[in-house]
C-alpha positions as a printed Julia matrix, in Angstrom:
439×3 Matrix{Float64}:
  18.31  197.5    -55.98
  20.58  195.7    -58.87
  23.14  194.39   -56.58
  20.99  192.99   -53.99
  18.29  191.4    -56.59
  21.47  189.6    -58.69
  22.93  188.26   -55.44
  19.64  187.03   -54.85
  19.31  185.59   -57.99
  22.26  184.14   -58.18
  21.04  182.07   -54.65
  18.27  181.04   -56.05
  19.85  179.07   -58.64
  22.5   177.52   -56.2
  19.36  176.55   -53.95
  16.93  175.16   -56.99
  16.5   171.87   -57.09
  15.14  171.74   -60.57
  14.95  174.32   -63.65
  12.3   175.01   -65.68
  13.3   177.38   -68.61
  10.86  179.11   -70.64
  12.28  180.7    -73.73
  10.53  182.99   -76.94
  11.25  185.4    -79.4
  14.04  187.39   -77.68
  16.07  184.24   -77.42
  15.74  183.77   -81.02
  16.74  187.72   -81.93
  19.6   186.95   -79.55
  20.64  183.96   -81.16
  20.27  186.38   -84.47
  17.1   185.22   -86.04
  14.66  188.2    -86.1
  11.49  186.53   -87.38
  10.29  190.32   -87.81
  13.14  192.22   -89.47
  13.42  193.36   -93.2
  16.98  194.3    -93.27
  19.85  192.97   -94.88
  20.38  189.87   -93.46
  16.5   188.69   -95.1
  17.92  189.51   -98.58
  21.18  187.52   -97.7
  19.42  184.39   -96.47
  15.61  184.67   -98.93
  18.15  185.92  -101.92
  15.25  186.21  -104.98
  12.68  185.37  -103.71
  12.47  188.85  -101.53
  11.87  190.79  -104.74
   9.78  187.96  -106.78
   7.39  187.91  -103.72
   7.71  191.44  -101.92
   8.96  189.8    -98.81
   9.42  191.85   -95.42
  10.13  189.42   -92.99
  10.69  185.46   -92.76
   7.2   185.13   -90.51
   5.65  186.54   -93.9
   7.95  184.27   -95.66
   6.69  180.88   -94.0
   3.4   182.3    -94.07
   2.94  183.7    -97.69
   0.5   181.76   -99.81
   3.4   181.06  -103.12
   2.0   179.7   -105.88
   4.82  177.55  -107.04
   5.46  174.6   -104.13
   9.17  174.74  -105.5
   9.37  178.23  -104.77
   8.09  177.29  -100.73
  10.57  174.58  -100.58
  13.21  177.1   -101.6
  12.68  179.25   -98.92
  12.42  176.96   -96.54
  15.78  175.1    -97.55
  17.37  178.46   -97.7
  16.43  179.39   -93.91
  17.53  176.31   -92.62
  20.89  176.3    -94.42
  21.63  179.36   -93.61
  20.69  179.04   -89.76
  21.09  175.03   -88.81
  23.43  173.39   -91.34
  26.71  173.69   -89.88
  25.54  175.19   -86.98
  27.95  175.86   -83.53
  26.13  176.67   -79.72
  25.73  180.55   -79.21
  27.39  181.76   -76.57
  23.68  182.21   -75.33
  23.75  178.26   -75.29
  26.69  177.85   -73.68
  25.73  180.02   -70.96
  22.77  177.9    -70.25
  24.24  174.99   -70.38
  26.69  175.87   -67.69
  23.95  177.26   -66.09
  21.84  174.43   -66.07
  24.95  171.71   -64.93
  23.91  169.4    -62.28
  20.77  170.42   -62.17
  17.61  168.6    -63.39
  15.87  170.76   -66.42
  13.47  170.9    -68.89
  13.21  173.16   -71.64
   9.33  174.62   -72.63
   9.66  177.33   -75.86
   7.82  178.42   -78.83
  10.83  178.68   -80.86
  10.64  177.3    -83.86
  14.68  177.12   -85.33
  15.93  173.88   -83.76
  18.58  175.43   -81.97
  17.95  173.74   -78.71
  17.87  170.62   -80.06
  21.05  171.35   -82.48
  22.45  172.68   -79.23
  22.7   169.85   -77.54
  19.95  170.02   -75.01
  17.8   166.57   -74.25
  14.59  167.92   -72.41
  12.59  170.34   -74.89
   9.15  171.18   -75.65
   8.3   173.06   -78.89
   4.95  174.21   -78.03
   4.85  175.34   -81.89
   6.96  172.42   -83.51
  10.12  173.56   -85.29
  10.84  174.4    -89.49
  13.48  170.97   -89.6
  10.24  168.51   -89.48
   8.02  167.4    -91.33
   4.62  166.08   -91.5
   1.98  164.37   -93.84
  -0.52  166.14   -95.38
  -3.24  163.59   -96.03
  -2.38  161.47   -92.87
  -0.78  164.03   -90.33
  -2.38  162.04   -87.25
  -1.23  158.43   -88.82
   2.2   158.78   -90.2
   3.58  161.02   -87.95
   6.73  163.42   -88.13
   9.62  163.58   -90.24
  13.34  164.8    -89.79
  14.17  166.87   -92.84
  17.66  167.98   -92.7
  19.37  166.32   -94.9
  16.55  166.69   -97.47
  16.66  170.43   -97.19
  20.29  170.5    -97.84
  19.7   168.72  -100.67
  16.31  170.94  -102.0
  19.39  173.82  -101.34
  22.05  172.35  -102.77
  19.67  171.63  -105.8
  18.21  175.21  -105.65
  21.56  176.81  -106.03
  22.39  174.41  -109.39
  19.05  175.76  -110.75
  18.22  171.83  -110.87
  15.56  171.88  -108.58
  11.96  170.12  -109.49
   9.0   168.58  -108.49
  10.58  164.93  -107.81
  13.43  166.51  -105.19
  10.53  168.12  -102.77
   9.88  165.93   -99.72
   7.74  163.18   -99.41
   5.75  160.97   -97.02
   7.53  158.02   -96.86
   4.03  156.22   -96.24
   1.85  157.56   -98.89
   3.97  159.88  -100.95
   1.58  162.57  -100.29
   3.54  165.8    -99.9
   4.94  166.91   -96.54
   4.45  170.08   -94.83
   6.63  171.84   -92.04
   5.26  170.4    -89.01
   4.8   174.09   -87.0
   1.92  175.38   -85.72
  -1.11  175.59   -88.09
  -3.33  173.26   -89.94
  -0.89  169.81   -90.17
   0.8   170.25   -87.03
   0.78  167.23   -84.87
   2.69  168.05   -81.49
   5.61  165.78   -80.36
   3.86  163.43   -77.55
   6.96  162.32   -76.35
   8.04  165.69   -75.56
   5.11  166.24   -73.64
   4.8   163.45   -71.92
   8.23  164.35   -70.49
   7.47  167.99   -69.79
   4.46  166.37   -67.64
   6.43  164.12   -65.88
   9.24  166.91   -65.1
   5.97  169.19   -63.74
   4.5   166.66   -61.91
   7.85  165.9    -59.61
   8.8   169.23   -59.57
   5.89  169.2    -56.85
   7.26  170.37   -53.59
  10.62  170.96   -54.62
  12.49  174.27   -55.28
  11.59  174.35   -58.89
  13.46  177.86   -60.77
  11.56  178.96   -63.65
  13.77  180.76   -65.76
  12.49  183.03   -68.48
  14.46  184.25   -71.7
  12.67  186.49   -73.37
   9.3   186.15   -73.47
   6.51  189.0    -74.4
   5.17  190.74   -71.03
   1.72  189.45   -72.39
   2.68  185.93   -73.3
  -0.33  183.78   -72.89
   1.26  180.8    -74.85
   3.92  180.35   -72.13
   4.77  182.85   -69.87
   1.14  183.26   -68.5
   0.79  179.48   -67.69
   4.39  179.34   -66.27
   3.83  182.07   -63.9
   0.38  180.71   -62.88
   2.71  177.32   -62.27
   4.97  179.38   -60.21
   1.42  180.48   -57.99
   0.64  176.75   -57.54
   3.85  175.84   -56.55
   4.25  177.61   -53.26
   8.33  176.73   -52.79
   9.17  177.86   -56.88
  10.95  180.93   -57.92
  10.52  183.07   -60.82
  13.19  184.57   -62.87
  12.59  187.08   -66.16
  14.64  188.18   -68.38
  13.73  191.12   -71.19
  15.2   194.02   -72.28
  11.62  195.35   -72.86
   8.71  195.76   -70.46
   9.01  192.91   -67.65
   5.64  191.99   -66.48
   5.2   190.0    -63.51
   2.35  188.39   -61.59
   1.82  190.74   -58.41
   0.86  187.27   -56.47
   4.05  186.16   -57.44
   5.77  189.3    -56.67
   7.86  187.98   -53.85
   8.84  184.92   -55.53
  10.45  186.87   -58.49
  13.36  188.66   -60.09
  13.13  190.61   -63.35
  16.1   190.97   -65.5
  15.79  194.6    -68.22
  18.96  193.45   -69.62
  20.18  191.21   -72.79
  20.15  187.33   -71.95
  23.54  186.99   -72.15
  24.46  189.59   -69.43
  21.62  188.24   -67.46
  23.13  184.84   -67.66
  26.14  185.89   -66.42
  24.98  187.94   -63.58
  22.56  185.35   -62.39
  25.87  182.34   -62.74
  28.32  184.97   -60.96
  26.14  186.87   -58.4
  28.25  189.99   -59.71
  27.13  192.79   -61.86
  27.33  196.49   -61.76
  25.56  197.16   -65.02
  22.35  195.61   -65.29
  18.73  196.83   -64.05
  16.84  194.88   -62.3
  13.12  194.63   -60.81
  13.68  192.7    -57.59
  11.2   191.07   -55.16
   8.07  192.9    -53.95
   5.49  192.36   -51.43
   2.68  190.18   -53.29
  -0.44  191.56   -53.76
  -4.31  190.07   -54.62
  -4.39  190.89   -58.44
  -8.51  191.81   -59.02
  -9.85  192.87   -56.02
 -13.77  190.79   -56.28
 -16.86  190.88   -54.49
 -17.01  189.02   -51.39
 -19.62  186.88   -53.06
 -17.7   186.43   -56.39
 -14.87  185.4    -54.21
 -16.48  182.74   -52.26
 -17.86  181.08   -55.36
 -14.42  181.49   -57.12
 -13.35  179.15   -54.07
 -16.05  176.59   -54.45
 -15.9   176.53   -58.06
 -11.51  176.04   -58.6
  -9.23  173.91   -56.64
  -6.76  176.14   -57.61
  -6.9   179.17   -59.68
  -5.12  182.26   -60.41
  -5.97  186.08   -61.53
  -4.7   188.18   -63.97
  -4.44  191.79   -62.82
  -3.54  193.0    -66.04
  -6.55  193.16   -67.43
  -9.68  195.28   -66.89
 -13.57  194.81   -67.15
 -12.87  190.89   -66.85
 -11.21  188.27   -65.25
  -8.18  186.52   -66.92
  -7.91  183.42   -64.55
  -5.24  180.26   -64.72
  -6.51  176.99   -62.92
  -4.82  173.95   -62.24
  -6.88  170.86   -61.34
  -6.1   167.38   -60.58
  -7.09  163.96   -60.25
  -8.83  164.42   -57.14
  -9.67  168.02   -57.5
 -12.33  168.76   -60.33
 -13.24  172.24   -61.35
 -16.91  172.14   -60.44
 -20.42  172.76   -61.78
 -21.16  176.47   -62.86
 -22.18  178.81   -65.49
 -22.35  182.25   -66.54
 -24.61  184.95   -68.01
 -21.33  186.17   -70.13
 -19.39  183.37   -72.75
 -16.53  182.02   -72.14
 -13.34  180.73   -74.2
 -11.82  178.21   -72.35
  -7.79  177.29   -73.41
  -5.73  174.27   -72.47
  -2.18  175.47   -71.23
   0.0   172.83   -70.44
  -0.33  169.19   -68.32
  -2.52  166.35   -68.78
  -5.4   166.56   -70.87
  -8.46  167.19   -69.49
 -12.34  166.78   -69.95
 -14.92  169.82   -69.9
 -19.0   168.77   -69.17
 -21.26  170.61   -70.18
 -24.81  171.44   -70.11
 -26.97  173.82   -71.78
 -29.75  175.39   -70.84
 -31.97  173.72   -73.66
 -31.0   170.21   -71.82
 -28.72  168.94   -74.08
 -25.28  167.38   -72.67
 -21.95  167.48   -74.88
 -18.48  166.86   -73.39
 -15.02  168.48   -74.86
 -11.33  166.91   -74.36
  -8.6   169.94   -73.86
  -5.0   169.17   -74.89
  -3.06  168.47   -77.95
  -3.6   165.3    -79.28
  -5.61  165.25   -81.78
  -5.61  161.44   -82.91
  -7.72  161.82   -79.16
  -9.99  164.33   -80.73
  -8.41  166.64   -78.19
  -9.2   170.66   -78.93
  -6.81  173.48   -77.52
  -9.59  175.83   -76.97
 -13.1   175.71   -76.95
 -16.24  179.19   -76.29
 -18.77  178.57   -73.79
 -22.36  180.13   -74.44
 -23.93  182.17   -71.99
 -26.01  180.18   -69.82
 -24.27  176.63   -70.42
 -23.23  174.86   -67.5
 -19.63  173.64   -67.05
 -17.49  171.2    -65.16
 -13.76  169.97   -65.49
 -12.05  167.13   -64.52
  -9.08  165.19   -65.45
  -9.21  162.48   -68.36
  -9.89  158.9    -67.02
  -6.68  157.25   -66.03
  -4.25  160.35   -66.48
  -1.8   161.33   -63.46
  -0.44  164.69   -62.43
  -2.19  167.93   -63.47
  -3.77  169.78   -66.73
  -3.38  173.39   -66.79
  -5.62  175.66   -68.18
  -7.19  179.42   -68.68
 -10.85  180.91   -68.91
 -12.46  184.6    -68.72
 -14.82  184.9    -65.63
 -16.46  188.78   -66.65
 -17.16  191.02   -64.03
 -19.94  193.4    -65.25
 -23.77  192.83   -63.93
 -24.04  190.6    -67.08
 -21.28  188.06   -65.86
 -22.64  187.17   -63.0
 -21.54  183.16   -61.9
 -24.48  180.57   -61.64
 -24.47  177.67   -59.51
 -26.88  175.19   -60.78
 -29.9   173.97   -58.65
 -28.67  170.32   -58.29
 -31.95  168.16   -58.24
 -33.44  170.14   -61.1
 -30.48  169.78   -63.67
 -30.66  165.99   -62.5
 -34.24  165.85   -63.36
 -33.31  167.49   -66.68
 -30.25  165.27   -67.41
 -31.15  161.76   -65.52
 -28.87  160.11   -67.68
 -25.81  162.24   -66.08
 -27.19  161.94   -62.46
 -24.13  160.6    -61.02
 -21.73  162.5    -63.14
 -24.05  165.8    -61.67
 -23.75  164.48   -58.25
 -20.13  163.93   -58.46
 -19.41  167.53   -60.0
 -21.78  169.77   -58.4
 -21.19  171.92   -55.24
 -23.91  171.61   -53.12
 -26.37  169.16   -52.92
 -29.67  170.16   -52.52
């Protein structure tokens, strides 16, 4: 029921204490940057280069492999003229910024265009970086990031003279080695500072009324929307609010926690600031359900295992499961006859133990920061024994996402505690502190 849902809506956002917004791709289209269109507007901003290199869309743009550096730079100058120099708040912006008054917020997307920043808006995470900065190639952990605006008005300004060379491209101001746009891929050094402060907003958002608001995001999202709606799970007093004009996809153990918006952002904005709307669809609260139904068994070792963890119902033949863990709450010793690829998600970094079963003991860091040697993601082999805790001397919570299989060939093992000590006596304590059971 439309009415009903936006009037509820529109309470939840009087009654949040704090605002987490979540924002992708259909923000972006809305804000009129279609990273997947070929239509006119690619040959207005790309000019030449569309025919030169056969370009369809400005993802293949930033992605294609040019041969000529001064052809890359001319692209990206191009883009960022055309979108962020001179650039004026959407109404979209506007919107949320009324939206958001009074009300502490924090901003978590995997746009990559600036706008929020440009926008005005203090409290972002880029989980992908963004196409105005820059970072070292030789030295990306080192000499850090670079602001390139007023560079890439002059590469354009340059571009459009046909004066353009080698000596105008950007620089490290360190080495001189040549800079690459600091988005996600093989340079990309994520800003710590922005997520130290999405941490800290997480972390005191703890018992309070936290909104998370989502602007179009894909239903199948694992980058943010998965990890924000397993956040929404943990947090027993949060609310979750969707918007897409697509296929809305929520959590059914959220389900009566959460509103779903199949309308454009801006109309959704308005509805959810007013209470009032007679045109917009809506997918309102539902009784929550379990997502996978498991075995009894698999069940009670799920609970041993994770102080916290989530399922994905979405899925079939396998388990798609969020956990959150904290200081005091370790995910505990176990393995599995199936692999597993485990993912960081958001939070503190965290550590992974493991053992295999030819007695050899490695340990992985999950998070970003790779001056830390930190990894995003990591596989499991069959058989190898895992544990995860929090890095020493980190606060809060670390986020993050595995696969636990379901067929005969998944099946969870619990270690036999004195025998993987007498295999590992260097990690006896460590063993004693992670394991389940002792024996």
């Amino acid at each position: 029921m439309s009415k009903k849902d936006i009037t509820l809506a529109h309470q939840w956002l009087k009654e949040a204490d704090r605002i987490l917004v979540t924002a992708s791709n259909g923000l972006a289209i809305s804000e009129g940057i279609n990273l997947f269109a070929n239509d006119s507007r690619l040959r207005k901003v790309l000019g030449d280069l569309v025919d030169k290199y056969h370009l369809t869309s400005l993802l293949q743009a930033f992605s294609f492999p040019y041969k000529d550096e001064l052809d890359y730079w001319r692209m990206v100058a191009r883009v960022a003229e055309y979108y962020n120099y001179n650039y004026q708040a959407s109404i979209y912006m506007k919107q949320l910024k009324k939206l958001l008054a009074g009300k502490p917020y924090f901003i978590w997307t995997s746009n990559t265009d600036y706008y929020f920043v440009q926008a005005g808006f203090d409290r972002i995470f880029e989980v992908e970086g963004n196409w105005m900065t820059g970072v070292c190639t030789s030295h990306p952990d080192e000499h850090g990031t670079f602001n390139l605006s007023e560079k890439l008005h002059t590469i354009y300004q340059k571009d459009q003279a046909n004066t353009l060379t080698s000596v105008d491209l950007p620089r490290c101001d360190k080495c001189n080695a040549q800079l690459s746009l600091n988005v996600a891929g093989e340079y990309f050094q994520p800003d710590r500072s922005q997520i130290d402060s999405l941490r800290k907003f997480l972390v005191e958002s703890e018992g309070s009324k936290l909104l998370v608001l989502e602007l179009g995001i894909g239903a199948h999202n694992q980058l943010i929307k998965e990890p924000s709606m397993e956040l929404v799970a943990s947090y027993p007093d949060s609310r979750y609010i969707t918007i897409n004009k697509g296929e809305i996809n929520i959590f059914p153990d959220i389900a009566d926690r959460s509103i779903g918006f199949l309308a454009g952002i801006g109309d959704a904005l308005e509805a959810i600031m007013t209470g009032e709307s007679s045109e917009i669809q809506t997918q309102g609260p539902s009784k929550s359900q379990v997502a996978n139904k498991m075995s009894d068994k698999q069940e009670e070792l799920m609970n041993q295992i994770y102080p916290n963890y989530m399922v994905d119902s979405s899925f079939h033949g396998s388990y798609p499961i969020y956990i959150t863990i904290d200081k005091d709450h370790p995910a505990l010793l176990h393995g599995s006859e199936a692999g597993q690829s485990w993912m960081y998600s958001i939070g503190d970094s965290a550590t992974a133990h493991c053992f295999t079963p030819d007695g050899q003991y490695y340990k992985v860091k999950l998070g970003l920061d790779k001056s830390k040697n930190q990894v995003h993601g990591f596989y499991l082999n069959p058989g190898t024994l895992i544990a995860i805790e929090k890095d020493d001397g980190s606060a809060g919570f670390a986020q993050l996402s595995t696969n636990i299989a379901v067929n005969s060939s998944g099946r969870i093992l619990l270690p036999k505690v004195n025998e993987l000590i007498a295999m590992y006596p260097e990690q006896e304590e460590l063993i004693k502190h992670l394991a389940i059971r002792a024996d």
